[in-house]
Short mmCIF file of C-alpha atoms in Angstrom, two decimals:
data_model
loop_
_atom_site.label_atom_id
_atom_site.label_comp_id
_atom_site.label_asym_id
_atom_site.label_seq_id
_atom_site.Cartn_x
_atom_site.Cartn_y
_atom_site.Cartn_z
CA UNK P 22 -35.14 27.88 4.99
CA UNK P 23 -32.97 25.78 7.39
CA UNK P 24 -31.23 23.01 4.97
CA UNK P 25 -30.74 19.47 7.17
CA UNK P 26 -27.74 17.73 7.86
CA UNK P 27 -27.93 15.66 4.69
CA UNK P 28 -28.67 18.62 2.98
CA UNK P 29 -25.48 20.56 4.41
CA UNK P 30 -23.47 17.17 3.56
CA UNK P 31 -24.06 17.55 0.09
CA UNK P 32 -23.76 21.57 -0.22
CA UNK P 33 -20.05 21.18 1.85
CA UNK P 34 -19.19 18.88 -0.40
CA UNK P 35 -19.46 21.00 -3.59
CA UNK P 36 -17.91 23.95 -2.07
CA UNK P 37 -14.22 23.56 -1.68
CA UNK P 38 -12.30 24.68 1.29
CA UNK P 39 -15.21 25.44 3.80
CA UNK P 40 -15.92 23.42 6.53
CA UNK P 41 -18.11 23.49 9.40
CA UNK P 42 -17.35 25.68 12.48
CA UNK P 43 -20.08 26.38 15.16
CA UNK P 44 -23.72 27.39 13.77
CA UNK P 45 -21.93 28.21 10.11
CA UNK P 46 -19.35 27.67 7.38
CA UNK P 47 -15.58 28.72 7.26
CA UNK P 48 -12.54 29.13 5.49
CA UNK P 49 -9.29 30.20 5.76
CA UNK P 50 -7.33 31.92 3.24
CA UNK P 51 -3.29 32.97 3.15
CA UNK P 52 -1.84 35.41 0.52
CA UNK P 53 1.56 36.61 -0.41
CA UNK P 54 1.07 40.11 1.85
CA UNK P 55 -1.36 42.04 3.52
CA UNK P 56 -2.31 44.19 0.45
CA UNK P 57 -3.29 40.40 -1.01
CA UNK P 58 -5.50 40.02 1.92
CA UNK P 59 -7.22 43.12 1.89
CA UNK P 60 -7.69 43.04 -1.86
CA UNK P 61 -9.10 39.50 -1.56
CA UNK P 62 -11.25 41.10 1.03
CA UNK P 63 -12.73 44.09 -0.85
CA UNK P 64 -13.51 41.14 -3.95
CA UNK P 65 -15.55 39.65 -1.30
CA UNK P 66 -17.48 42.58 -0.14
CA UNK P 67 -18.23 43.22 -3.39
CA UNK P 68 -20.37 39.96 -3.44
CA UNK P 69 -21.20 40.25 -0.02
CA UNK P 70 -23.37 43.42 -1.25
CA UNK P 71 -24.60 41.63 -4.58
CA UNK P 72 -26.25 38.93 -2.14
CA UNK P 73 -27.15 40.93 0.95
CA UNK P 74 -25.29 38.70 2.91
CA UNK P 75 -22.09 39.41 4.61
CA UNK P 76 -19.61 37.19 6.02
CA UNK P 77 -17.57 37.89 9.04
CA UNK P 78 -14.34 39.39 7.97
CA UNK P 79 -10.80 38.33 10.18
CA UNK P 80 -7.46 39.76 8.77
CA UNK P 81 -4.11 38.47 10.02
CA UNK P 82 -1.71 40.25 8.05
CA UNK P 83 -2.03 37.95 4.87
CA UNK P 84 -4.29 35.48 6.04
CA UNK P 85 -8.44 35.96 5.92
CA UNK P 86 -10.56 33.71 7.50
CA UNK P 87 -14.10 34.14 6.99
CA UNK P 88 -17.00 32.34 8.17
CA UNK P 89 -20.82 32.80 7.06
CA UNK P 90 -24.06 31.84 8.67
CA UNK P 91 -28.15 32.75 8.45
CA UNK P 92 -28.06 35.07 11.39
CA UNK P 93 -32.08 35.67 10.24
CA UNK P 94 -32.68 31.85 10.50
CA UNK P 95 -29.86 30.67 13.14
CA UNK P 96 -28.21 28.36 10.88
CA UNK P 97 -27.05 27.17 7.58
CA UNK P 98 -29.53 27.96 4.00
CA UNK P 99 -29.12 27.58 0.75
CA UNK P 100 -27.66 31.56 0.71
CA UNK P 101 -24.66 30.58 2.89
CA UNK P 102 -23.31 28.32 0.14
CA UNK P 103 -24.07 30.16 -2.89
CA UNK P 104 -22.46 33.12 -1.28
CA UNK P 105 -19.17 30.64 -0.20
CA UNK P 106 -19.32 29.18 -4.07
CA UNK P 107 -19.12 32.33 -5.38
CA UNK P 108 -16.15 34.33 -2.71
CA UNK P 109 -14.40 30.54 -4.16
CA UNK P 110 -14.74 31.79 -7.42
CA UNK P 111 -12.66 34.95 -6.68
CA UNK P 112 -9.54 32.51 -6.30
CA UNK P 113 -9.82 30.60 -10.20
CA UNK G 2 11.69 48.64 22.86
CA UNK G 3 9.44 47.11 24.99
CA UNK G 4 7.07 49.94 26.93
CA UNK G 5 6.81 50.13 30.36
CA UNK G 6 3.72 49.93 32.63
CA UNK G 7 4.26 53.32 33.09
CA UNK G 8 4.26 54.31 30.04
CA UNK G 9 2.05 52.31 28.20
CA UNK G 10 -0.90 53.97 30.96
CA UNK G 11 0.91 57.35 29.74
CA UNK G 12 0.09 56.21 26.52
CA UNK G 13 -3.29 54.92 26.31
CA UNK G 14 -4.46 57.99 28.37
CA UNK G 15 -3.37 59.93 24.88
CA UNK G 16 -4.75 56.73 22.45
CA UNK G 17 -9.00 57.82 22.91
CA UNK G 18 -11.15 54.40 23.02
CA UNK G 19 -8.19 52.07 22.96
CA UNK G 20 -7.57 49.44 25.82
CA UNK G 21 -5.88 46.81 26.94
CA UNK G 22 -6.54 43.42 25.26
CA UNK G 23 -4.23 40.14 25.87
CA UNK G 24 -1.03 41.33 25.17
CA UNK G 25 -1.98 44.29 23.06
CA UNK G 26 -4.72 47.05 22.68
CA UNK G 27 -7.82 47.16 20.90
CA UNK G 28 -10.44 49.05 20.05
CA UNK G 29 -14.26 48.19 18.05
CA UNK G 30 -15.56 51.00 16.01
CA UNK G 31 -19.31 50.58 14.69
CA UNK G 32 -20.85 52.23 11.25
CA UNK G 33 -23.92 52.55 9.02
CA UNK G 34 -23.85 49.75 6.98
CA UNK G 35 -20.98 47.23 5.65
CA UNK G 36 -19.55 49.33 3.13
CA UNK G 37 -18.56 52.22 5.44
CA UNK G 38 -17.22 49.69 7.55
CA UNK G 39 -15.17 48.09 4.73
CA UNK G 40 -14.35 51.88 3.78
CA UNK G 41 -12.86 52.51 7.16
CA UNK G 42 -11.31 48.88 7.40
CA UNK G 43 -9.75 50.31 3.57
CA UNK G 44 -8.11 53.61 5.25
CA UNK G 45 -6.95 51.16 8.06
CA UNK G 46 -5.00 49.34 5.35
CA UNK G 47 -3.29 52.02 4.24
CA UNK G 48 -1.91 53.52 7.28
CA UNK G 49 -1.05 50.34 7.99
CA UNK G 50 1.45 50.02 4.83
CA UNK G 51 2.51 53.54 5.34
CA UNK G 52 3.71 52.32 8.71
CA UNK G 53 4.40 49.01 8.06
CA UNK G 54 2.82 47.79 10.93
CA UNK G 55 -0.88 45.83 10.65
CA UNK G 56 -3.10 45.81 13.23
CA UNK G 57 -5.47 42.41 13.05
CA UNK G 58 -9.18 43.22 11.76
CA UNK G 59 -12.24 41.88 12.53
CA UNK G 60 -15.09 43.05 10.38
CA UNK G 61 -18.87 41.79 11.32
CA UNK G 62 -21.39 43.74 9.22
CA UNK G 63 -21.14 47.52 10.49
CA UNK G 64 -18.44 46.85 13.07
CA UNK G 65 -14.80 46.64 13.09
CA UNK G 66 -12.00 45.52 15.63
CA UNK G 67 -8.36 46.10 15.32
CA UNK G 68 -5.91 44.86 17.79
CA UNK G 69 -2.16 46.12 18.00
CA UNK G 70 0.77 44.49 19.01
CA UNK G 71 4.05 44.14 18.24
CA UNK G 72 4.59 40.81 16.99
CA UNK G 73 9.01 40.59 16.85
CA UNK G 74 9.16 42.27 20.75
CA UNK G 75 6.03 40.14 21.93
CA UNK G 76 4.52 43.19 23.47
CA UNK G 77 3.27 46.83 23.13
CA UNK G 78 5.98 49.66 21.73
CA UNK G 79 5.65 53.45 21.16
CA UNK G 80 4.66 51.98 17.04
CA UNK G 81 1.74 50.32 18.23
CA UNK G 82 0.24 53.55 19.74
CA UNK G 83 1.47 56.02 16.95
CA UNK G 84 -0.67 53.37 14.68
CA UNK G 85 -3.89 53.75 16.50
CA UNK G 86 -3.28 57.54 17.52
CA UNK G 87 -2.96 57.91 13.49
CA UNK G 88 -6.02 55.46 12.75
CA UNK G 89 -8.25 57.23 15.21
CA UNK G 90 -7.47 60.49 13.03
CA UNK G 91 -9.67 58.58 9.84
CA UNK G 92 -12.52 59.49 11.94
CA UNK G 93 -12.11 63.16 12.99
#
C-alpha cells in the first residue's frame, strides 16, 4: 500500500542517510576501494533476495548509490524502508 | 594514449555490442533473474582488479550497464577496449 507524505516523513526520518529522489528513496555510499564497493554490494543483494525487493545498483569505483522504489505500486510502501533499514544495518 | 577516431571505429568494430556513450563506450547486458545479474556484475569485478581498470555498473534487477573510460587521459585508450573485449568473454 502507498504510505502518504506524512507517512514517508516519519519512515525518512528513522532511516538514516536516505533521502528522497524522484518516485523513491536513495543513498549514497563511498568505501576505501572498489572491492569495498562491490562487497558492500553483494551484502545488499543478499537482502535484496531475503525481501524480494531489489534496489537499483550504481558502482563508481568505491562509491554505491542505490535507490529503491514500489515499481508494483509506483511509489514509496512500507517494503522500501524496511528494505533501506536493513542494507543500513550492513554498515554498524 | 589517447585513441584516434580511426582507431577507436577499428576498435569497436572488434568490441561486439559495445558503443559509443558520452565520452566512453557502453554496453547493457540483460539476465534471468537478479542473482545472475549480480553473478555477472561479480566476474565484472574481477577482471576489473586483474586489470586495474573499473568500468561504472549499473545493475536494475536482471540488467546490467558498464561504461568504460579512461578517467586520467579523459577519453577512450586501447585499456578500455581490452577491458570489454575480456568482459564480453564471461559470456561465451
Amino acid at each position: 500500500m502507498l504510505l502518504s507524505e506524512d507517512q514517508v516523513r516519519k519512515e525518512l526520518a528513522d532511516t538514516n542517510g536516505w533521502e528522497l529522489s524522484g518516485q523513491g528513496i536513495t543513498r549514497s555510499f563511498q568505501f576505501k576501494d572498489f572491492l569495498e564497493a562491490i562487497n558492500f554490494v553483494n551484502k545488499v543483494a543478499e537482502i535484496a533476495e531475503q525481501h524480494d525487493h531489489h534496489p537499483d545498483i550504481a558502482i563508481s569505483y568505491n562509491k554505491v548509490q542505490l535507490s529503491v522504489f514500489t515499481h508494483s505500486e509506483g511509489g514509496l510502501t512500507e517494503k522500501d524502508f524496511l528494505l533501506a533499514r536493513e542494507i543500513n544495518s550492513i554498515l554498524t
